[in-house]
mmCIF file of C-alpha atoms and ligand atoms in Angstrom:
data_model
loop_
_atom_site.group_PDB
_atom_site.id
_atom_site.type_symbol
_atom_site.label_atom_id
_atom_site.label_comp_id
_atom_site.label_asym_id
_atom_site.label_seq_id
_atom_site.Cartn_x
_atom_site.Cartn_y
_atom_site.Cartn_z
ATOM 1 C CA MET A 454 -0.138 0.017 -0.092
ATOM 2 C CA PRO A 455 1.307 3.565 -1.061
ATOM 3 C CA PRO A 456 2.233 5.792 2.180
ATOM 4 C CA SER A 457 -0.335 8.181 3.825
ATOM 5 C CA ASP A 458 0.694 11.214 2.206
ATOM 6 C CA THR A 459 0.389 9.778 -1.371
ATOM 7 C CA ILE A 460 -3.048 8.110 -0.698
ATOM 8 C CA ILE A 461 -4.174 11.528 0.108
ATOM 9 C CA ALA A 462 -2.600 13.052 -2.777
ATOM 10 C CA GLN A 463 -4.472 10.605 -4.816
ATOM 11 C CA ARG A 464 -7.801 11.430 -3.424
ATOM 12 C CA PHE A 465 -7.234 14.640 -4.348
ATOM 13 C CA VAL A 466 -6.461 13.945 -7.971
ATOM 14 C CA GLN A 467 -9.486 11.497 -8.177
ATOM 15 C CA LEU A 468 -11.773 14.083 -6.504
ATOM 16 C CA ALA A 469 -10.529 16.508 -9.201
ATOM 17 C CA LEU A 470 -11.367 14.267 -12.209
ATOM 18 C CA ALA A 471 -14.592 13.656 -10.771
ATOM 19 C CA LEU A 472 -15.736 17.313 -10.535
ATOM 20 C CA GLU A 473 -14.529 17.686 -14.211
ATOM 21 C CA GLN A 474 -17.266 15.431 -15.076
ATOM 22 C CA HIS A 475 -19.573 18.068 -13.632
ATOM 23 C CA LEU A 476 -17.570 21.170 -15.171
ATOM 24 C CA PRO A 477 -15.718 20.299 -18.404
ATOM 25 C CA GLY A 478 -12.503 22.220 -18.321
ATOM 26 C CA TYR A 479 -12.313 22.300 -14.662
ATOM 27 C CA VAL A 480 -9.022 20.166 -14.729
ATOM 28 C CA ASP A 481 -6.952 22.236 -17.359
ATOM 29 C CA THR A 482 -4.217 19.817 -17.897
ATOM 30 C CA TYR A 483 -3.950 16.302 -16.537
ATOM 31 C CA PHE A 484 -0.705 14.014 -17.058
ATOM 32 C CA GLY A 485 -1.281 11.450 -14.311
ATOM 33 C CA PRO A 486 -2.077 7.808 -14.565
ATOM 34 C CA PRO A 487 -4.397 7.396 -17.820
ATOM 35 C CA GLU A 488 -6.339 4.643 -15.818
ATOM 36 C CA TRP A 489 -7.586 7.120 -13.454
ATOM 37 C CA LYS A 490 -8.997 9.670 -16.125
ATOM 38 C CA GLU A 491 -10.328 6.447 -18.061
ATOM 39 C CA GLN A 492 -12.056 5.421 -14.746
ATOM 40 C CA SER A 493 -13.736 8.944 -13.905
ATOM 41 C CA ILE A 494 -14.957 8.986 -17.584
ATOM 42 C CA ALA A 495 -16.339 5.634 -17.336
ATOM 43 C CA THR A 496 -18.117 6.458 -14.050
ATOM 44 C CA GLY A 497 -19.549 9.794 -15.310
ATOM 45 C CA PRO A 498 -21.194 12.459 -13.054
ATOM 46 C CA ARG A 499 -21.452 11.197 -9.648
ATOM 47 C CA PRO A 500 -23.848 12.892 -7.001
ATOM 48 C CA ILE A 501 -22.476 16.307 -6.085
ATOM 49 C CA ASP A 502 -23.286 15.656 -2.247
ATOM 50 C CA GLN A 503 -21.581 12.762 -2.278
ATOM 51 C CA LEU A 504 -18.293 14.608 -3.949
ATOM 52 C CA ALA A 505 -19.054 17.360 -1.291
ATOM 53 C CA GLN A 506 -18.732 14.785 1.694
ATOM 54 C CA GLU A 507 -15.609 13.447 0.245
ATOM 55 C CA ALA A 508 -14.062 16.886 -0.371
ATOM 56 C CA ALA A 509 -14.784 17.710 3.164
ATOM 57 C CA ASP A 510 -13.402 14.403 4.490
ATOM 58 C CA LEU A 511 -10.209 15.068 2.298
ATOM 59 C CA ALA A 512 -9.786 18.653 4.072
ATOM 60 C CA ALA A 513 -9.930 17.066 7.559
ATOM 61 C CA ALA A 514 -7.365 14.470 6.389
ATOM 62 C CA ILE A 515 -4.939 16.966 4.961
ATOM 63 C CA LYS A 516 -5.059 18.942 8.295
ATOM 64 C CA GLN A 517 -4.287 15.649 10.118
ATOM 65 C CA GLU A 518 -1.468 14.043 8.240
ATOM 66 C CA PRO A 519 1.626 14.001 9.932
ATOM 67 C CA THR A 520 3.834 13.777 7.184
ATOM 68 C CA PHE A 521 3.062 16.915 5.228
ATOM 69 C CA ASP A 522 5.535 20.048 5.807
ATOM 70 C CA ASP A 523 3.469 23.560 6.204
ATOM 71 C CA GLN A 524 3.930 24.364 2.777
ATOM 72 C CA ARG A 525 2.437 20.971 1.203
ATOM 73 C CA ARG A 526 -0.392 21.325 3.774
ATOM 74 C CA ASP A 527 -1.115 24.401 2.878
ATOM 75 C CA TYR A 528 -1.349 24.001 -0.980
ATOM 76 C CA LEU A 529 -3.422 21.131 -0.820
ATOM 77 C CA GLY A 530 -5.672 22.801 2.052
ATOM 78 C CA ARG A 531 -6.107 25.500 -0.268
ATOM 79 C CA GLN A 532 -6.947 23.627 -3.541
ATOM 80 C CA VAL A 533 -9.331 21.770 -1.708
ATOM 81 C CA THR A 534 -10.872 24.813 -0.295
ATOM 82 C CA ALA A 535 -11.252 25.803 -4.180
ATOM 83 C CA MET A 536 -12.878 22.499 -4.869
ATOM 84 C CA GLN A 537 -15.196 22.592 -2.168
ATOM 85 C CA THR A 538 -16.024 26.038 -3.568
ATOM 86 C CA SER A 539 -16.781 25.054 -6.705
ATOM 87 C CA LEU A 540 -19.253 22.123 -5.528
ATOM 88 C CA ARG A 541 -21.181 24.899 -3.621
ATOM 89 C CA LEU A 542 -21.390 26.717 -6.885
ATOM 90 C CA LEU A 543 -22.609 23.639 -8.578
ATOM 91 C CA GLN A 544 -25.052 22.915 -5.957
ATOM 92 C CA GLY A 545 -26.316 26.129 -6.947
ATOM 93 C CA GLU A 546 -25.452 28.091 -3.928
ATOM 94 C CA PRO A 547 -25.573 32.054 -4.492
ATOM 95 C CA LEU A 548 -22.102 33.184 -3.320
ATOM 96 C CA PRO A 549 -21.234 36.936 -3.437
ATOM 97 C CA LEU A 550 -18.540 37.438 -6.186
ATOM 98 C CA VAL A 551 -15.927 38.659 -3.469
ATOM 99 C CA GLU A 552 -16.717 35.719 -1.414
ATOM 100 C CA GLU A 553 -16.360 33.191 -4.382
ATOM 101 C CA VAL A 554 -12.978 34.599 -5.587
ATOM 102 C CA THR A 555 -11.754 34.456 -1.911
ATOM 103 C CA LEU A 556 -12.273 30.916 -1.470
ATOM 104 C CA LEU A 557 -11.484 29.877 -4.922
ATOM 105 C CA TYR A 558 -8.270 31.770 -5.214
ATOM 106 C CA ASP A 559 -7.127 32.884 -2.133
ATOM 107 C CA ILE A 560 -7.127 36.415 -2.968
ATOM 108 C CA THR A 561 -9.572 39.468 -2.159
ATOM 109 C CA PRO A 562 -10.778 41.195 -5.169
ATOM 110 C CA THR A 563 -11.902 45.142 -4.581
ATOM 111 C CA TRP A 564 -13.252 47.712 -6.907
ATOM 112 C CA VAL A 565 -10.501 49.666 -8.942
ATOM 113 C CA ASP A 566 -10.813 53.403 -8.426
ATOM 114 C CA GLU A 567 -11.640 54.794 -12.004
ATOM 115 C CA ARG A 568 -9.287 57.492 -11.530
ATOM 116 C CA GLU A 569 -6.524 55.225 -12.114
ATOM 117 C CA PHE A 570 -8.318 54.351 -15.701
ATOM 118 C CA ASP A 571 -8.524 57.992 -16.364
ATOM 119 C CA GLU A 572 -4.718 58.387 -15.589
ATOM 120 C CA ALA A 573 -4.117 55.746 -18.044
ATOM 121 C CA HIS A 574 -6.141 57.293 -20.470
ATOM 122 C CA ARG A 575 -4.240 60.717 -19.856
ATOM 123 C CA ARG A 576 -0.679 59.060 -20.543
ATOM 124 C CA LEU A 577 -2.041 57.377 -23.653
ATOM 125 C CA ASP A 578 -3.445 60.824 -24.715
ATOM 126 C CA GLU A 579 0.400 62.049 -24.514
ATOM 127 C CA LEU A 580 1.624 58.871 -26.073
ATOM 128 C CA LEU A 581 -0.447 58.664 -29.262
ATOM 129 C CA PRO A 582 -0.315 60.831 -32.322
ATOM 130 C CA PRO A 583 -2.868 63.441 -32.552
ATOM 131 C CA GLY A 584 -6.020 62.935 -34.216
ATOM 132 C CA ASP A 585 -9.795 62.255 -33.238
ATOM 133 C CA SER A 586 -10.914 60.463 -29.991
ATOM 134 C CA LEU A 587 -8.757 58.754 -27.759
ATOM 135 C CA PHE A 588 -10.529 55.469 -28.753
ATOM 136 C CA GLU A 589 -10.154 56.359 -32.600
ATOM 137 C CA ARG A 590 -6.061 57.227 -32.096
ATOM 138 C CA LEU A 591 -5.778 53.752 -30.307
ATOM 139 C CA SER A 592 -7.456 51.882 -32.938
ATOM 140 C CA GLN A 593 -5.218 53.504 -35.509
ATOM 141 C CA HIS A 594 -2.253 52.510 -33.510
ATOM 142 C CA LYS A 595 -3.352 49.364 -33.158
ATOM 143 C CA GLN A 596 -3.714 48.833 -37.004
ATOM 144 C CA SER A 597 0.170 50.170 -37.255
ATOM 145 C CA ILE A 598 1.287 47.375 -35.198
ATOM 146 C CA GLU A 599 -1.092 44.124 -36.846
ATOM 147 C CA ILE A 600 1.088 41.498 -38.041
ATOM 148 C CA THR A 601 -0.439 38.197 -39.968
ATOM 149 C CA TYR A 602 0.410 34.832 -38.586
ATOM 150 C CA ALA A 603 2.571 34.228 -41.484
ATOM 151 C CA GLN A 604 4.407 37.222 -41.160
ATOM 152 C CA ALA A 605 5.206 36.633 -37.635
ATOM 153 C CA GLU A 606 5.841 32.702 -38.035
ATOM 154 C CA PRO A 607 9.631 33.276 -38.754
ATOM 155 C CA LEU A 608 9.794 35.709 -35.947
ATOM 156 C CA LEU A 609 8.088 33.314 -33.522
ATOM 157 C CA SER A 610 10.809 30.768 -33.500
ATOM 158 C CA ILE A 611 13.642 33.563 -32.895
ATOM 159 C CA ILE A 612 12.071 35.055 -30.074
ATOM 160 C CA THR A 613 11.182 31.436 -28.698
ATOM 161 C CA GLU A 614 14.934 30.360 -28.933
ATOM 162 C CA ARG A 615 16.197 33.551 -27.270
ATOM 163 C CA LEU A 616 13.842 33.167 -24.392
ATOM 164 C CA ARG A 617 14.301 29.671 -24.030
ATOM 165 C CA GLN A 618 18.166 30.201 -23.774
ATOM 166 C CA LEU A 619 17.313 33.070 -21.303
ATOM 167 C CA THR A 620 15.330 30.725 -19.090
ATOM 168 C CA ARG A 621 18.005 27.890 -19.302
ATOM 169 C CA ALA A 622 20.269 30.198 -17.771
ATOM 170 C CA ARG A 623 18.179 31.187 -14.997
ATOM 171 C CA PHE A 624 16.027 28.233 -14.039
ATOM 172 C CA PRO A 625 16.136 24.537 -13.524
ATOM 173 C CA LEU A 626 14.460 23.913 -16.813
ATOM 174 C CA PRO A 627 14.240 20.254 -17.488
ATOM 175 C CA ASP A 628 16.609 18.969 -20.417
ATOM 176 C CA GLU A 629 14.077 17.363 -22.637
ATOM 177 C CA GLU A 630 11.168 20.198 -22.230
ATOM 178 C CA SER A 631 9.822 21.675 -25.466
ATOM 179 C CA PHE A 632 6.893 23.058 -27.058
ATOM 180 C CA GLU A 633 4.912 23.794 -30.488
ATOM 181 C CA LEU A 634 3.055 26.384 -31.697
ATOM 182 C CA TYR A 635 -0.373 26.167 -33.668
ATOM 183 C CA PRO A 636 -2.536 28.680 -35.168
ATOM 184 C CA VAL A 637 -6.155 28.221 -34.128
ATOM 185 C CA THR A 638 -9.645 29.823 -34.593
ATOM 186 C CA ASN A 639 -12.774 30.267 -32.590
ATOM 187 C CA GLN A 640 -11.457 30.631 -29.151
ATOM 188 C CA PRO A 641 -12.265 32.947 -26.455
ATOM 189 C CA TRP A 642 -8.486 33.693 -25.622
ATOM 190 C CA ARG A 643 -5.498 35.068 -27.524
ATOM 191 C CA ALA A 644 -3.478 32.499 -26.707
ATOM 192 C CA TYR A 645 -3.207 29.189 -24.684
ATOM 193 C CA ASN A 646 -0.713 26.791 -23.384
ATOM 194 C CA TRP A 647 -1.954 23.143 -23.233
ATOM 195 C CA TYR A 648 0.788 21.450 -21.173
ATOM 196 C CA LEU A 649 0.917 17.565 -22.316
ATOM 197 C CA GLY A 650 3.179 16.181 -19.924
ATOM 198 C CA HIS A 651 6.668 14.944 -20.265
ATOM 199 C CA GLY A 652 7.907 18.581 -20.388
ATOM 200 C CA GLN A 653 6.060 18.970 -23.881
ATOM 201 C CA SER A 654 3.371 21.834 -24.353
ATOM 202 C CA ARG A 655 1.042 23.181 -27.465
ATOM 203 C CA ILE A 656 1.052 26.885 -27.535
ATOM 204 C CA ASP A 657 -2.265 27.612 -29.483
ATOM 205 C CA ILE A 658 -2.356 31.140 -31.043
ATOM 206 C CA ASN A 659 -5.752 32.502 -32.072
ATOM 207 C CA THR A 660 -5.512 34.099 -35.197
ATOM 208 C CA ASP A 661 -9.305 35.270 -35.548
ATOM 209 C CA LEU A 662 -7.906 38.258 -33.373
ATOM 210 C CA PRO A 663 -5.140 40.444 -34.810
ATOM 211 C CA LEU A 664 -1.561 39.621 -33.727
ATOM 212 C CA HIS A 665 0.647 42.870 -32.616
ATOM 213 C CA ILE A 666 3.912 42.464 -33.378
ATOM 214 C CA THR A 667 4.631 44.479 -29.931
ATOM 215 C CA ASP A 668 2.967 41.668 -28.147
ATOM 216 C CA LEU A 669 4.858 38.681 -29.717
ATOM 217 C CA ALA A 670 7.618 38.516 -27.042
ATOM 218 C CA THR A 671 5.289 38.857 -24.143
ATOM 219 C CA THR A 672 2.773 36.488 -25.415
ATOM 220 C CA LEU A 673 5.546 33.679 -25.640
ATOM 221 C CA ALA A 674 7.115 34.473 -22.373
ATOM 222 C CA HIS A 675 3.677 34.177 -20.606
ATOM 223 C CA GLU A 676 2.478 31.020 -22.579
ATOM 224 C CA GLY A 677 6.115 29.142 -22.854
ATOM 225 C CA TYR A 678 9.458 30.955 -21.288
ATOM 226 C CA ALA A 679 9.432 31.380 -18.460
ATOM 227 C CA GLY A 680 5.591 31.182 -17.993
ATOM 228 C CA HIS A 681 3.096 28.441 -18.005
ATOM 229 C CA HIS A 682 5.224 25.902 -20.147
ATOM 230 C CA THR A 683 8.233 26.522 -17.620
ATOM 231 C CA GLU A 684 6.446 26.369 -14.656
ATOM 232 C CA LEU A 685 4.539 23.323 -15.531
ATOM 233 C CA SER A 686 7.552 21.344 -16.870
ATOM 234 C CA ILE A 687 9.563 22.193 -13.900
ATOM 235 C CA LYS A 688 6.995 21.300 -11.394
ATOM 236 C CA GLU A 689 6.333 17.828 -13.170
ATOM 237 C CA ALA A 690 10.005 17.049 -13.198
ATOM 238 C CA ARG A 691 10.817 18.269 -9.183
ATOM 239 C CA LEU A 692 7.602 17.695 -7.569
ATOM 240 C CA LEU A 693 5.708 15.120 -9.284
ATOM 241 C CA GLN A 694 8.613 12.739 -10.522
ATOM 242 C CA ALA A 695 11.438 13.699 -8.245
ATOM 243 C CA GLN A 696 9.301 13.897 -4.919
ATOM 244 C CA GLY A 697 6.653 11.704 -6.122
ATOM 245 C CA ARG A 698 3.798 13.979 -5.055
ATOM 246 C CA PRO A 699 0.991 12.984 -7.023
ATOM 247 C CA GLU A 700 -1.274 16.330 -6.673
ATOM 248 C CA HIS A 701 1.162 17.776 -9.251
ATOM 249 C CA CYS A 702 -0.143 15.690 -12.169
ATOM 250 C CA LEU A 703 -2.953 18.157 -12.696
ATOM 251 C CA ALA A 704 -3.625 21.861 -13.011
ATOM 252 C CA LEU A 705 -7.276 22.991 -11.910
ATOM 253 C CA ILE A 706 -8.917 26.054 -13.439
ATOM 254 C CA ASN A 707 -10.325 27.327 -10.553
ATOM 255 C CA SER A 708 -7.804 27.192 -7.474
ATOM 256 C CA PRO A 709 -5.123 29.478 -5.763
ATOM 257 C CA ALA A 710 -2.512 27.967 -8.162
ATOM 258 C CA CYS A 711 -3.878 29.963 -10.768
ATOM 259 C CA VAL A 712 -3.139 33.047 -9.215
ATOM 260 C CA VAL A 713 0.757 32.001 -8.829
ATOM 261 C CA ALA A 714 0.506 30.588 -12.385
ATOM 262 C CA GLU A 715 -0.871 33.687 -14.045
ATOM 263 C CA GLY A 716 1.484 36.156 -11.821
ATOM 264 C CA ILE A 717 4.558 34.094 -13.117
ATOM 265 C CA ALA A 718 3.135 34.522 -16.535
ATOM 266 C CA VAL A 719 2.601 38.072 -16.318
ATOM 267 C CA GLN A 720 6.158 38.548 -14.933
ATOM 268 C CA ALA A 721 7.648 36.190 -17.161
ATOM 269 C CA LEU A 722 9.358 38.535 -19.884
ATOM 270 C CA ASP A 723 10.493 41.187 -17.240
ATOM 271 C CA VAL A 724 12.412 38.571 -15.197
ATOM 272 C CA LEU A 725 14.550 37.566 -18.160
ATOM 273 C CA LEU A 726 14.950 41.135 -19.565
ATOM 274 C CA SER A 727 15.362 44.427 -18.385
ATOM 275 C CA GLU A 728 12.792 47.003 -19.576
ATOM 276 C CA GLU A 729 15.951 48.673 -21.530
ATOM 277 C CA GLU A 730 16.665 45.078 -22.686
ATOM 278 C CA GLN A 731 13.404 44.392 -23.871
ATOM 279 C CA ILE A 732 13.467 47.899 -25.847
ATOM 280 C CA ARG A 733 16.794 47.441 -27.268
ATOM 281 C CA TRP A 734 15.628 43.940 -28.606
ATOM 282 C CA HIS A 735 12.304 45.401 -30.200
ATOM 283 C CA ALA A 736 14.431 48.246 -32.040
ATOM 284 C CA GLU A 737 17.124 46.274 -32.829
ATOM 285 C CA GLU A 738 15.955 42.902 -34.011
ATOM 286 C CA ILE A 739 12.059 42.337 -33.798
ATOM 287 C CA PHE A 740 10.919 45.042 -35.605
ATOM 288 C CA PRO A 741 13.635 45.427 -38.314
ATOM 289 C CA ARG A 742 13.106 41.529 -39.395
ATOM 290 C CA ALA A 743 9.334 42.105 -39.989
ATOM 291 C CA GLY A 744 9.913 45.548 -41.901
ATOM 292 C CA TYR A 745 8.178 47.373 -38.919
ATOM 293 C CA LEU A 746 10.851 50.425 -39.155
ATOM 294 C CA HIS A 747 8.096 52.833 -38.415
ATOM 295 C CA LEU A 748 7.819 51.970 -34.672
ATOM 296 C CA ASP A 749 9.508 53.695 -31.947
ATOM 297 C CA ALA A 750 10.346 50.885 -29.488
ATOM 298 C CA VAL A 751 10.468 53.111 -26.774
ATOM 299 C CA ARG A 752 6.903 54.574 -27.431
ATOM 300 C CA GLU A 753 5.516 51.213 -28.005
ATOM 301 C CA HIS A 754 6.812 49.898 -24.478
ATOM 302 C CA ALA A 755 5.308 52.776 -22.641
ATOM 303 C CA ILE A 756 1.882 52.231 -24.482
ATOM 304 C CA ASP A 757 2.263 48.616 -23.620
ATOM 305 C CA ARG A 758 2.621 49.360 -20.056
ATOM 306 C CA VAL A 759 -0.236 51.874 -19.673
ATOM 307 C CA MET A 760 -2.550 49.189 -21.624
ATOM 308 C CA ARG A 761 -1.773 46.694 -19.378
ATOM 309 C CA GLU A 762 -3.133 49.221 -16.515
ATOM 310 C CA LEU A 763 -6.436 48.837 -18.248
ATOM 311 C CA GLY A 764 -6.685 45.245 -17.587
ATOM 312 C CA SER A 765 -8.293 45.876 -14.290
ATOM 313 C CA VAL A 766 -11.339 47.155 -16.111
ATOM 314 C CA TRP A 767 -12.371 43.802 -16.522
ATOM 315 C CA ASP A 768 -12.545 43.556 -12.425
ATOM 316 C CA ASN A 769 -14.786 46.270 -12.434
ATOM 317 C CA ALA A 770 -16.658 45.228 -15.060
ATOM 318 C CA ALA A 771 -17.301 41.651 -13.249
ATOM 319 C CA PHE A 772 -18.225 43.552 -10.233
ATOM 320 C CA LEU A 773 -20.771 45.550 -12.256
ATOM 321 C CA LEU A 774 -22.551 42.482 -14.010
ATOM 322 C CA HIS A 775 -22.549 39.975 -10.978
ATOM 323 C CA GLU A 776 -22.729 42.421 -7.801
ATOM 324 C CA GLN A 777 -24.444 45.580 -9.024
ATOM 325 C CA HIS A 778 -26.371 43.387 -11.616
ATOM 326 C CA GLN A 779 -26.123 45.685 -14.345
ATOM 327 C CA SER A 780 -27.283 44.801 -17.881
ATOM 328 C CA THR A 781 -24.811 43.435 -20.620
ATOM 329 C CA ALA A 782 -25.497 46.335 -22.671
ATOM 330 C CA GLU A 783 -24.448 48.771 -19.756
ATOM 331 C CA VAL A 784 -21.409 46.655 -19.047
ATOM 332 C CA SER A 785 -20.170 46.523 -22.800
ATOM 333 C CA ALA A 786 -20.638 50.513 -22.393
ATOM 334 C CA TYR A 787 -18.264 50.211 -19.621
ATOM 335 C CA PHE A 788 -15.650 48.283 -21.381
ATOM 336 C CA GLN A 789 -15.760 50.514 -24.241
ATOM 337 C CA ARG A 790 -15.318 53.699 -22.189
ATOM 338 C CA TYR A 791 -12.771 52.717 -19.765
ATOM 339 C CA GLY A 792 -10.973 49.611 -21.662
ATOM 340 C CA LEU A 793 -11.192 51.397 -24.780
ATOM 341 C CA HIS A 794 -12.534 48.203 -26.423
ATOM 342 C CA ARG A 795 -14.418 48.407 -29.923
ATOM 343 C CA GLU A 796 -18.161 47.518 -29.295
ATOM 344 C CA SER A 797 -17.493 43.813 -30.831
ATOM 345 C CA GLU A 798 -14.470 43.292 -28.337
ATOM 346 C CA ALA A 799 -16.543 44.583 -25.438
ATOM 347 C CA ASP A 800 -19.485 42.159 -26.106
ATOM 348 C CA LYS A 801 -17.005 39.258 -26.332
ATOM 349 C CA ALA A 802 -15.678 40.461 -22.992
ATOM 350 C CA VAL A 803 -19.072 40.622 -21.575
ATOM 351 C CA GLU A 804 -19.719 36.857 -22.654
ATOM 352 C CA PHE A 805 -16.434 35.851 -21.039
ATOM 353 C CA ILE A 806 -16.985 37.318 -17.532
ATOM 354 C CA SER A 807 -20.668 35.718 -17.901
ATOM 355 C CA ASP A 808 -19.196 32.347 -18.004
ATOM 356 C CA PRO A 809 -19.132 30.793 -14.509
ATOM 357 C CA VAL A 810 -15.885 29.323 -14.694
ATOM 358 C CA SER A 811 -14.157 32.636 -16.191
ATOM 359 C CA ARG A 812 -16.010 35.178 -14.295
ATOM 360 C CA SER A 813 -13.691 34.487 -11.233
ATOM 361 C CA TYR A 814 -10.813 33.558 -13.267
ATOM 362 C CA ILE A 815 -10.008 37.054 -14.815
ATOM 363 C CA PHE A 816 -9.108 38.347 -11.045
ATOM 364 C CA THR A 817 -6.184 35.768 -11.313
ATOM 365 C CA TYR A 818 -3.657 38.105 -13.845
ATOM 366 C CA GLY A 819 -4.137 41.390 -12.052
ATOM 367 C CA TYR A 820 -3.638 40.012 -8.617
ATOM 368 C CA GLY A 821 -0.945 37.395 -9.525
ATOM 369 C CA GLY A 822 0.948 39.853 -11.058
ATOM 370 C CA LYS A 823 0.925 42.414 -8.654
ATOM 371 C CA LEU A 824 1.529 40.032 -5.821
ATOM 372 C CA LEU A 825 4.926 39.137 -7.799
ATOM 373 C CA ASP A 826 5.659 43.101 -7.921
ATOM 374 C CA ALA A 827 5.231 43.645 -4.409
ATOM 375 C CA LEU A 828 7.436 40.697 -3.559
ATOM 376 C CA PHE A 829 10.260 41.362 -5.937
ATOM 377 C CA ALA A 830 10.038 45.105 -4.898
ATOM 378 C CA ALA A 831 10.247 44.295 -1.105
ATOM 379 C CA LYS A 832 12.777 41.419 -1.504
ATOM 380 C CA GLY A 833 14.864 42.017 -4.447
ATOM 381 C CA ASN A 834 16.461 39.161 -6.362
ATOM 382 C CA ALA A 835 13.665 38.665 -8.499
ATOM 383 C CA VAL A 836 15.060 35.280 -10.171
ATOM 384 C CA GLN A 837 15.816 33.808 -6.574
ATOM 385 C CA TRP A 838 12.070 34.188 -5.791
ATOM 386 C CA PHE A 839 10.845 33.126 -9.208
ATOM 387 C CA THR A 840 12.845 30.109 -8.746
ATOM 388 C CA ARG A 841 10.936 29.331 -5.288
ATOM 389 C CA LEU A 842 7.665 30.071 -7.376
ATOM 390 C CA LEU A 843 8.411 27.736 -10.132
ATOM 391 C CA THR A 844 9.832 24.944 -7.968
ATOM 392 C CA GLU A 845 7.555 24.974 -4.748
ATOM 393 C CA PRO A 846 3.705 24.506 -4.155
ATOM 394 C CA VAL A 847 3.464 28.227 -3.415
ATOM 395 C CA THR A 848 -0.014 29.706 -2.729
ATOM 396 C CA PRO A 849 -0.938 33.653 -2.455
ATOM 397 C CA SER A 850 -1.057 33.247 1.259
ATOM 398 C CA GLN A 851 2.157 32.124 1.264
ATOM 399 C CA ILE A 852 3.884 34.969 -0.585
ATOM 400 C CA ARG A 853 1.806 37.308 1.715
ATOM 401 C CA ALA A 854 3.489 35.747 4.429
ATOM 402 C CA TRP A 855 6.959 36.327 2.750
ATOM 403 C CA LEU A 856 6.115 39.698 2.526
ATOM 404 C CA THR A 857 5.042 40.159 6.226
ATOM 405 C CA PRO A 858 7.951 41.141 8.427
HETATM 406 ZN ZN1 ZN B 202 -1.985 32.639 -18.687
#
C-alpha cells in the first residue's frame, strides 16, 4: 500500500477528475495515470453531495496528515477549499462575487478606482499621435502594429529560441522540454498553453484576433518561457517525478495555484530581460526583421505598459455584472468607455465574464502580477524568488506571509 501522504494526494486527484465530469475544463491539464482518467469518464457524473462529503473528509485528512510539511499542507488545503467552493457553486448556492473569488483563489478582489483608468487615458493621450478621439487614435495605433500569423511565424521561432536560452540560464528547466506553436480559430482567448506532460506543451495562437508585433515576445514569455510551460515542466520534473507528489499531475482552473501561475506568466518577460533590454531587442531585431521600421520601440513599450493598467477594467466589469446586476449592454459600454474596447470586443468580454468558470478567473492576472511585483520590490533578487515560485507548491497566502516582516 502507498504511504498515507500519497493516498491523500491520490484522493485529491481523483476528486478533481470527478469534478471535471460536472464542469468540463475544470481540470486544465492532466498527465497522471491514464487509468484514473478513464475510470472517472466511465463512471460519469457522480452525485454532488457525495463529492462534497469526500471533499470535506479530504480537507480533514490534509489537516491531520503527520508527514506533510507546512507548505504542502497549505497548498493542498487551499486547493481543496477551492474544490469545495466549486461544489457549492455547482449545488446552486448563491455566493457573493468577493466570497467566491476569495475561497477559489485565496485573493480578495476590490473595486478599482476609476481615476486609475482616467490617468492611464491621460498617458495614452500623450503617447499616441494626435487625431480624433482617444478610442480612434488607439484603433489606428493598433492597426499600425498588426501582423499576420504568416508574417510573424519566422519571428516566433527566433523569439522562442532567445527566451528559451535566457530561461535555461536562470531556472532549472528540464533537458527534454519543448513546445510547439499552432494557429487556431474560434477561441475566446488570444493564446493558450496546453501542457501535455513529459515536458511538452502545445501553445495555440488564436488567429481570429489580430496579432500585434509588439505582443509577440510578451505572449511567448507568458505561455512558454518563463511562463506556463516553464512552470509546469519544472513542477512535473521536481514535485511529481523527483519528489513523488501526485497532486502535481494536474492543474485546476479555479484554484489558488492559478494566481501563482498567472503571476509567473505576467512577470515572465520582465524576469528575463530588463525594460531597457526589451526595448533594445524590439528596436534592433524584432521590428526590423518584420520590416516595421516606422515603430519607435521606446514609445511602443510605454503604450504597452499603460494598456496593461487598463486590464483592471475587467475586474470592475465583473463587479458591475455580478454584484450590481447591471445589464450586459451597460457592462459592454463600461468596457468601451474605460477599456477602450471596440463594441464587438466589449460584447465578447461581457460574454467571457458571464461564464461561471471565467467570471472569477479574470482576477488571477492582475492579482497574481501585483503580488509578485510586491514580492520582488520588497525582497529584491527577483530571479531567486521566481525560482521558488517555479519549484515549490506556493499559494498567494504564502507569498503574503513572505511579505510580512
Ligand atoms: Zn496565462
